Coordinates of N, CA and C in Angstrom, one line a residue:
X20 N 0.8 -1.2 0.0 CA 0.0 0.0 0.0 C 0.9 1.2 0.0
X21 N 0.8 2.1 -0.7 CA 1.4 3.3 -0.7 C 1.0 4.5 -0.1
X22 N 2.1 5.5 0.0 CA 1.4 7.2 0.6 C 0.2 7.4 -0.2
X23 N 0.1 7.3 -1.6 CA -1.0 8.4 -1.9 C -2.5 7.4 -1.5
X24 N -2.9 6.1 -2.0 CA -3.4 5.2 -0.9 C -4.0 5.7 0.3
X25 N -2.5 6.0 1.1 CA -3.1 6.3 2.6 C -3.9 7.4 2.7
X26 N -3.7 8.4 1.5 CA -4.1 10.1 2.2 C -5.9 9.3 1.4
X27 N -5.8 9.2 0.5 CA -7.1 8.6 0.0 C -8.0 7.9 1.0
X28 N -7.7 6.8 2.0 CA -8.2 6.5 3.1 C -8.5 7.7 4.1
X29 N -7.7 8.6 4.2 CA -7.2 9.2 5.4 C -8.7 10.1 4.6
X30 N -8.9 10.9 3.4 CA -9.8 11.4 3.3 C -10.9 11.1 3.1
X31 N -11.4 9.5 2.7 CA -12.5 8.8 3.0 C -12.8 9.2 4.6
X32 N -12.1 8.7 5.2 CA -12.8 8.8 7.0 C -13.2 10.0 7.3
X33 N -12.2 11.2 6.7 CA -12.5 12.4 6.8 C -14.5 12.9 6.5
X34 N -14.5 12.4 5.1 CA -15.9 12.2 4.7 C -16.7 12.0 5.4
X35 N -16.6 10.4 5.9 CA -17.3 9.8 6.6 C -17.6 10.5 7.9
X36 N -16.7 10.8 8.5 CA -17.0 11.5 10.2 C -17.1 12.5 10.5
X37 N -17.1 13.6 9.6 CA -17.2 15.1 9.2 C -17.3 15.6 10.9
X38 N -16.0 16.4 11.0 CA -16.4 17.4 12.3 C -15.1 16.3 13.2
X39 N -15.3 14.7 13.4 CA -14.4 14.4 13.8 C -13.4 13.4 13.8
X40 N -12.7 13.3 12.1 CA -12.2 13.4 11.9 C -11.1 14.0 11.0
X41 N -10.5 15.0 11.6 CA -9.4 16.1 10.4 C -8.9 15.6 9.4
X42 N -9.3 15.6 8.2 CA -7.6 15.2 7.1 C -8.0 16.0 5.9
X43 N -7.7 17.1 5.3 CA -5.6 17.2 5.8 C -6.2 18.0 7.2
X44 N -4.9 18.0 8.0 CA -4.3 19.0 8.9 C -4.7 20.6 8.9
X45 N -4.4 21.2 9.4 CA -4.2 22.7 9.4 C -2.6 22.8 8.4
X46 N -2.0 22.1 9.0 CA -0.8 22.5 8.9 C 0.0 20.8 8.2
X47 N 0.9 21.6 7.4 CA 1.5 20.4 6.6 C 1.9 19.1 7.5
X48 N 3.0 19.8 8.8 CA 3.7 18.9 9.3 C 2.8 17.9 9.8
X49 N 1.7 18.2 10.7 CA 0.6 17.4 11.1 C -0.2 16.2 10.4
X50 N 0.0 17.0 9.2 CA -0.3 16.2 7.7 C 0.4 15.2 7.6
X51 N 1.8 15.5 7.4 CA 2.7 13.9 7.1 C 2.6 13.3 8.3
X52 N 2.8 13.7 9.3 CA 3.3 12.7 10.4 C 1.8 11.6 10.2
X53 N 0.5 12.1 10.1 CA -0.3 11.4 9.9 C -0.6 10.2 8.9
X54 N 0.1 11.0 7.7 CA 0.2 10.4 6.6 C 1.2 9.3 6.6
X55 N 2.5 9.4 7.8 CA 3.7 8.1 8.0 C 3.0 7.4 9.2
X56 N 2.5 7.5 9.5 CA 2.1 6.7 11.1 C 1.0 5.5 10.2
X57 N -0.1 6.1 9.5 CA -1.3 4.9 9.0 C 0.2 4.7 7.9
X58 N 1.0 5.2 6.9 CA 1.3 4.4 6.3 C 2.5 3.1 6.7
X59 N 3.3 3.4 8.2 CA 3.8 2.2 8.8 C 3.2 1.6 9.0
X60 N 2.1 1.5 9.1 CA 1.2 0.2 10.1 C 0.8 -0.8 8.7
X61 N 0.4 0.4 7.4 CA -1.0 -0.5 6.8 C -0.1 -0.7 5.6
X62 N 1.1 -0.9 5.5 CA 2.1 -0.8 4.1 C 2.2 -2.0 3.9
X63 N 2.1 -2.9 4.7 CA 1.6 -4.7 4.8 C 0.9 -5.0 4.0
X64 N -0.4 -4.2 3.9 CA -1.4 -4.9 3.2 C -1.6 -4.5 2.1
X65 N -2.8 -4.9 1.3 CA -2.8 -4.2 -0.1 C -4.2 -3.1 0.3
X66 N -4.0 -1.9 -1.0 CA -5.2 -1.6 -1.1 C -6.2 -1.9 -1.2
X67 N -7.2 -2.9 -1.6 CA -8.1 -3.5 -1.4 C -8.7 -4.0 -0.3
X68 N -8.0 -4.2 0.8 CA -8.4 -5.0 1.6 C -7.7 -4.2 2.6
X69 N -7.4 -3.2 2.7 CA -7.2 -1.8 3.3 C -8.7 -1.4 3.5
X70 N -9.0 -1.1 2.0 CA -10.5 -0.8 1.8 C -11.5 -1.1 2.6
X71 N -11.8 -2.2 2.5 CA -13.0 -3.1 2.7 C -12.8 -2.9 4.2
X72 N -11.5 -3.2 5.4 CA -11.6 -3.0 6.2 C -12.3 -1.6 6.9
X73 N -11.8 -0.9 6.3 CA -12.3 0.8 7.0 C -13.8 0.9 6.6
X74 N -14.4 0.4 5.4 CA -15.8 0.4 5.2 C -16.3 -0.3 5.9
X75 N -15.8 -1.6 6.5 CA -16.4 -2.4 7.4 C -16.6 -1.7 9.0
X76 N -15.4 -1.3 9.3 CA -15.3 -0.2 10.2 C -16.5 0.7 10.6
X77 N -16.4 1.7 9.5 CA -17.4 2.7 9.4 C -18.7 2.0 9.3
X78 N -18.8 1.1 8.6 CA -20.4 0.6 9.0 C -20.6 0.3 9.8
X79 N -20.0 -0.6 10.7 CA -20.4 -0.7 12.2 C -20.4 -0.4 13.3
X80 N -19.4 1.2 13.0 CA -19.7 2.2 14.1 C -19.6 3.4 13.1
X81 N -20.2 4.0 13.4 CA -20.5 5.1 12.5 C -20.8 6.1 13.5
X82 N -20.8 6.1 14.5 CA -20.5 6.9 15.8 C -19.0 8.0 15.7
X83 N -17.6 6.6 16.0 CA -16.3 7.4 16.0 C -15.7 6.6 15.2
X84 N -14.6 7.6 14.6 CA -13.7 6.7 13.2 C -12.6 5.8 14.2
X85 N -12.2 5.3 13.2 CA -11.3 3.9 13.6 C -10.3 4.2 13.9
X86 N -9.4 4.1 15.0 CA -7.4 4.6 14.9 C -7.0 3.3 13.8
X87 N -5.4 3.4 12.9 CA -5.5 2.8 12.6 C -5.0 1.5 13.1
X88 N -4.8 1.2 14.4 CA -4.8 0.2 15.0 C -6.0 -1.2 14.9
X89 N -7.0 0.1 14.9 CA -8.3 -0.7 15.0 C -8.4 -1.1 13.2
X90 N -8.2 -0.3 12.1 CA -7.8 -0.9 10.9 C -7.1 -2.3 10.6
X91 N -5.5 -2.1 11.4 CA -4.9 -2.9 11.4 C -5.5 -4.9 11.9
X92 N -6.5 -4.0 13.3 CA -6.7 -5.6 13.5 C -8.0 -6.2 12.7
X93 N -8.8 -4.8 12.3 CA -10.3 -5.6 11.1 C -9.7 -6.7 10.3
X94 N -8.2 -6.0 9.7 CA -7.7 -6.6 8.4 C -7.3 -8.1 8.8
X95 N -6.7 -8.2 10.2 CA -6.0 -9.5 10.6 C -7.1 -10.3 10.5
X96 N -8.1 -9.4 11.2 CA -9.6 -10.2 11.5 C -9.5 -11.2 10.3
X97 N -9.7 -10.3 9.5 CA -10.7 -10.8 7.5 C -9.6 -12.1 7.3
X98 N -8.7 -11.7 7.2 CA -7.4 -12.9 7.2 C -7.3 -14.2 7.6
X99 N -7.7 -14.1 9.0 CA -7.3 -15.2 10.0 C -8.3 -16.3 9.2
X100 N -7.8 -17.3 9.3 CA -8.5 -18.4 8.7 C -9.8 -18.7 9.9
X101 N -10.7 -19.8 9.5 CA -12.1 -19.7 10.2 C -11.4 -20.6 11.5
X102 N -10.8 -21.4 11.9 CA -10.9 -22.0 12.6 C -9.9 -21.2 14.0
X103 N -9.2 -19.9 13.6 CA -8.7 -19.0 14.6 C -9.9 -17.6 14.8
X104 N -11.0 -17.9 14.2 CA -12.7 -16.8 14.5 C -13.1 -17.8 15.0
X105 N -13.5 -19.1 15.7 CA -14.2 -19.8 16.6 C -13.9 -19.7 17.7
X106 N -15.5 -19.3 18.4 CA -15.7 -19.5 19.5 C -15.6 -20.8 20.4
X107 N -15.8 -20.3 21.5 CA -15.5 -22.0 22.2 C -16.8 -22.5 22.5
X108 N -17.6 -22.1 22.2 CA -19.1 -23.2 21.8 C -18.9 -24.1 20.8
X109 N -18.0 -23.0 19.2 CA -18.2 -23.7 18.3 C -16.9 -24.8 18.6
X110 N -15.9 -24.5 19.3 CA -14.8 -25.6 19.7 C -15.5 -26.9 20.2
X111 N -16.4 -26.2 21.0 CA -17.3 -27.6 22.0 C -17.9 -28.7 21.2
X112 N -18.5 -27.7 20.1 CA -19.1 -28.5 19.3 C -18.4 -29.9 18.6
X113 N -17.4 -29.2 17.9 CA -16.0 -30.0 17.3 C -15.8 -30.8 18.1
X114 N -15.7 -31.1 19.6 CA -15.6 -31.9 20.1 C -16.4 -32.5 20.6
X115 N -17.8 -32.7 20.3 CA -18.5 -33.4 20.3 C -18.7 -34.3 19.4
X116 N -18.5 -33.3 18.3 CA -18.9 -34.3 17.5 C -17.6 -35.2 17.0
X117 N -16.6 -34.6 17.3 CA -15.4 -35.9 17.2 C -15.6 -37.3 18.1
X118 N -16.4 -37.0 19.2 CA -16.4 -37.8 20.4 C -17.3 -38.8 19.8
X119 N -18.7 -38.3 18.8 CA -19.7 -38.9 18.2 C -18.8 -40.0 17.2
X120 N -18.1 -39.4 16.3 CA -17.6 -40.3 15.2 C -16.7 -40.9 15.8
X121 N -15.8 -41.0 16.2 CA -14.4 -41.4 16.7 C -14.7 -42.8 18.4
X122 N -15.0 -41.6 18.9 CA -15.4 -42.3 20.4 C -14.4 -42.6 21.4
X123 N -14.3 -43.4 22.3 CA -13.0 -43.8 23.4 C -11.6 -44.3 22.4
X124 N -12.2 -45.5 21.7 CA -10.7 -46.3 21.3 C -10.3 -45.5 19.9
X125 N -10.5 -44.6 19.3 CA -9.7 -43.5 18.3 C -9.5 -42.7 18.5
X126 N -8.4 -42.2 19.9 CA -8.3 -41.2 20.3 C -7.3 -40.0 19.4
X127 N -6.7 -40.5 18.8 CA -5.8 -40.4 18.0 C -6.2 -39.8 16.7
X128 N -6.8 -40.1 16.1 CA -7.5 -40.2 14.9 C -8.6 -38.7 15.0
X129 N -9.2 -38.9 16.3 CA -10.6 -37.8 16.5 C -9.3 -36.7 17.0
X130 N -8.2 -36.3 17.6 CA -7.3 -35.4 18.0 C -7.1 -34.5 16.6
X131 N -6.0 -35.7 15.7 CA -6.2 -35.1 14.3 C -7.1 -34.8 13.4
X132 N -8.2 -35.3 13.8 CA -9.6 -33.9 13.2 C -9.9 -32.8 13.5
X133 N -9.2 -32.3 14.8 CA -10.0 -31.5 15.2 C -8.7 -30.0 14.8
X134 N -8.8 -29.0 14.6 CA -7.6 -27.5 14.7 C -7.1 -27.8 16.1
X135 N -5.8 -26.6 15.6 CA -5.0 -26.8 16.8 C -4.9 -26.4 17.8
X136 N -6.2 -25.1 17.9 CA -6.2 -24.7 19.2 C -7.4 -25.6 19.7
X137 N -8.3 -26.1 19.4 CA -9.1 -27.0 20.1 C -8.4 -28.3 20.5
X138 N -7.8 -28.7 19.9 CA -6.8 -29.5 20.3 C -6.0 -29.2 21.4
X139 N -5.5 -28.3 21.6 CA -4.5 -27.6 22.6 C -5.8 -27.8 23.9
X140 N -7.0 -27.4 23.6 CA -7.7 -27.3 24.6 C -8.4 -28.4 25.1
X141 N -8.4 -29.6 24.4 CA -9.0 -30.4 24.9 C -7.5 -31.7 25.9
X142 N -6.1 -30.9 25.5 CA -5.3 -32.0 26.2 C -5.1 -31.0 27.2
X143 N -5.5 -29.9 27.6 CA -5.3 -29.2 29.0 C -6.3 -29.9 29.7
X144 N -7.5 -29.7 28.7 CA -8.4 -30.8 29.6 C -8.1 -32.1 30.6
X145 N -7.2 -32.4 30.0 CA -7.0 -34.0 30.0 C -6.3 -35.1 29.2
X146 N -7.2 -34.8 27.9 CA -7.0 -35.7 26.6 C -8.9 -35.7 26.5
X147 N -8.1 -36.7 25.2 CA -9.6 -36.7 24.7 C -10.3 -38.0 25.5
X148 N -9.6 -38.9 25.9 CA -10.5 -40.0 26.8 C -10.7 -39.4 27.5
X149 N -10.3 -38.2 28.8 CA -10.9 -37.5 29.6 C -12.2 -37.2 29.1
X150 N -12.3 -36.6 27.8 CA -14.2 -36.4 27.9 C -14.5 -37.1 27.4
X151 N -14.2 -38.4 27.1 CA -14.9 -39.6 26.3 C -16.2 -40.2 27.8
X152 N -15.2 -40.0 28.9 CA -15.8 -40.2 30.0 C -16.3 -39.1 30.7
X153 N -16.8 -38.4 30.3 CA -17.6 -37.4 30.7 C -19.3 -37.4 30.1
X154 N -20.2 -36.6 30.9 CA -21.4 -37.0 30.4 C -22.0 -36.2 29.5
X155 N -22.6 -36.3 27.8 CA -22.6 -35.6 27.3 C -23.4 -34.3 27.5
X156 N -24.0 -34.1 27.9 CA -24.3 -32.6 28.6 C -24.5 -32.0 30.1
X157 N -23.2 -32.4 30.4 CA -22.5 -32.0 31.3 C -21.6 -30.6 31.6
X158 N -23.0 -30.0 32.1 CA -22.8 -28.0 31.8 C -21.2 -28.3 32.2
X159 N -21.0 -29.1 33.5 CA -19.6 -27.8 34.3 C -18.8 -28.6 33.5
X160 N -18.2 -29.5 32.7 CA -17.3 -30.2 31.7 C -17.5 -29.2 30.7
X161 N -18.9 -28.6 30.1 CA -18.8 -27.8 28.7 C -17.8 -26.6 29.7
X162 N -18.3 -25.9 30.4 CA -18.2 -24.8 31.1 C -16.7 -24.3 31.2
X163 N -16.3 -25.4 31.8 CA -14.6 -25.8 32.2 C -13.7 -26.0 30.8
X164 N -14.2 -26.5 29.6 CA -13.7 -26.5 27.9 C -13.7 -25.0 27.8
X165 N -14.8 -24.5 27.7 CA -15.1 -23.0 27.6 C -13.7 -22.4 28.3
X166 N -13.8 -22.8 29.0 CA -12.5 -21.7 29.7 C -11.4 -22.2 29.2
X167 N -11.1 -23.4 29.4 CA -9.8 -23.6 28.7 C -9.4 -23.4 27.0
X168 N -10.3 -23.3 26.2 CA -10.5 -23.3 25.0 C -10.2 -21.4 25.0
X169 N -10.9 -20.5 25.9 CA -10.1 -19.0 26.0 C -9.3 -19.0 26.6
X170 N -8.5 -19.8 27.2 CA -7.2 -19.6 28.2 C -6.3 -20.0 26.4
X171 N -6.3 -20.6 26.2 CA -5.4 -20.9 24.5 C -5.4 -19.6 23.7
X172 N -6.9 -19.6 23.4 CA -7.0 -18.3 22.6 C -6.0 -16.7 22.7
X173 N -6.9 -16.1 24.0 CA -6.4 -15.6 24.6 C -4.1 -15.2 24.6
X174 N -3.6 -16.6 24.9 CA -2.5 -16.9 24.9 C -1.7 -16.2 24.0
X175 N -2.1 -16.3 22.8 CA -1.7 -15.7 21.0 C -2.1 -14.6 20.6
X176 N -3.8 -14.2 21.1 CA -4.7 -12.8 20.8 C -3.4 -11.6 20.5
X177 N -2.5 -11.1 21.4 CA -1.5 -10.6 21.4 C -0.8 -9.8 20.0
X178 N 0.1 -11.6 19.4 CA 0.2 -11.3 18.9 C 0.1 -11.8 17.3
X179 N -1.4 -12.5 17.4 CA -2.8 -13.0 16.4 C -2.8 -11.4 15.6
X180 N -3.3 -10.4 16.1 CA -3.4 -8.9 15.0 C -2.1 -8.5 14.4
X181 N -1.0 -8.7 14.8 CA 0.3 -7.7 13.9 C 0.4 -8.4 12.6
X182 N 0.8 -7.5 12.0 CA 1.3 -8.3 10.4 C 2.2 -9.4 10.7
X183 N 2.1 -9.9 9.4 CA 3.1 -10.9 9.4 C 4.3 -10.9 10.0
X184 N 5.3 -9.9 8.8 CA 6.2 -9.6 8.9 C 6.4 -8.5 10.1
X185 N 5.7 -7.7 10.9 CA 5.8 -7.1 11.9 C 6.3 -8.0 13.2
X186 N 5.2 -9.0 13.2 CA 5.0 -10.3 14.5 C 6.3 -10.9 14.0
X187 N 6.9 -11.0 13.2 CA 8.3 -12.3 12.7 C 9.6 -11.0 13.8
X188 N 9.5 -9.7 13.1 CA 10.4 -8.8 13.5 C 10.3 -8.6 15.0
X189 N 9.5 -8.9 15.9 CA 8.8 -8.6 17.4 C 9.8 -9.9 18.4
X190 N 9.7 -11.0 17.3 CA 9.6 -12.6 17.9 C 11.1 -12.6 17.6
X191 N 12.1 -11.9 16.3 CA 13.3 -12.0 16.7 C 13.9 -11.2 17.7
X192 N 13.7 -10.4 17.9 CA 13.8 -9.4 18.9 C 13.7 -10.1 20.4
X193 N 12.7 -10.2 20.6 CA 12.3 -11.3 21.9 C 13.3 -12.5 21.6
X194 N 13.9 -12.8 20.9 CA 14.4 -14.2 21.0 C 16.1 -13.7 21.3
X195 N 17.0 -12.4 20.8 CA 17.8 -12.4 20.7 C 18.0 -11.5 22.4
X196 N 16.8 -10.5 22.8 CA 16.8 -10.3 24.2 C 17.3 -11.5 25.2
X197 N 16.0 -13.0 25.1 CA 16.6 -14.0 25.5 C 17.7 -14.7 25.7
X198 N 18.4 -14.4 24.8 CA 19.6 -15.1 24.2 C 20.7 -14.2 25.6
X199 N 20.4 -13.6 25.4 CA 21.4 -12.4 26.3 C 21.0 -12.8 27.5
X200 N 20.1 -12.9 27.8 CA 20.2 -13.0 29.7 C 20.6 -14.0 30.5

């Protein structure tokens, strides 16, 4: 995504939120710095899907405009594959119905069905013979998945929104910090 890109965005919102959001500036310098700040963040992505995020934005709050942080993470949103947007109902579910097809003696087999954060959540549980022996509607078993299924989540949320290449740059950083102490 490029500067002129950005100021194009930057004057869509302007459009959109008339009164409160400024673009351009009063003044030049105010202008660029505006104009380098959204364009560090959103140079990741392409225009198109720059787009669609800030329209998504603006349609669902149409109250106050977006920082572009909140851009940054709509776009990760649209990205993230479907099985890192599940909730832990719909995790529950997955493991039900693995529990349905699979059952006690293919523990193995129903594990590799299922994504890997549900996975992650059901061996904090236990494993999966742990709820093989559980009763199937067994609120405080669902209840207790529930939570460990957001304790996983949660875990990554962090840093699940940065760009790619932003989160790769963050993680070498943290790793060569480590290295040193």
């Amino acid at each position: 995504m490029n500067k002129q890109h950005i100021i194009e965005l930057l004057t869509y919102l302007s459009n959109c939120y008339s009164g409160k959001f400024k673009f351009p500036k009063p003044d030049q310098r105010n202008n660029q710095m505006m104009i380098d700040v959204w364009h560090d963040l959103l140079k990741y992505y392409s225009e198109e899907l720059a787009t669609k995020a800030v329209k998504k934005l603006v349609i669902n709050n149409s109250e106050w405009p977006p920082s572009v942080g909140a851009v940054v993470k709509e776009i990760e949103l649209i990205i993230q594959p479907p099985e890192n947007r599940m909730t832990a109902g719909m995790a529950w579910k997955l493991v039900k119905d693995a529990v349905r097809k699979y059952g006690y003696y293919k523990p193995k087999e129903a594990m590799e069905s299922l994504p890997p954060k549900v996975r992650a959540a059901v061996e904090h549980f236990g494993g999966f013979a742990e709820i093989c022996h559980t009763k199937e509607n067994d609120s405080y078993v669902k209840n207790h998945f529930h939570k460990l299924y957001n304790e996983v989540t949660r875990y990554d949320e962090d840093l699940q929104y940065l760009p790619e290449q932003f989160r790769q740059e963050l993680i070498y950083i943290s790793e060569k910090t480590t290295e040193r102490k």
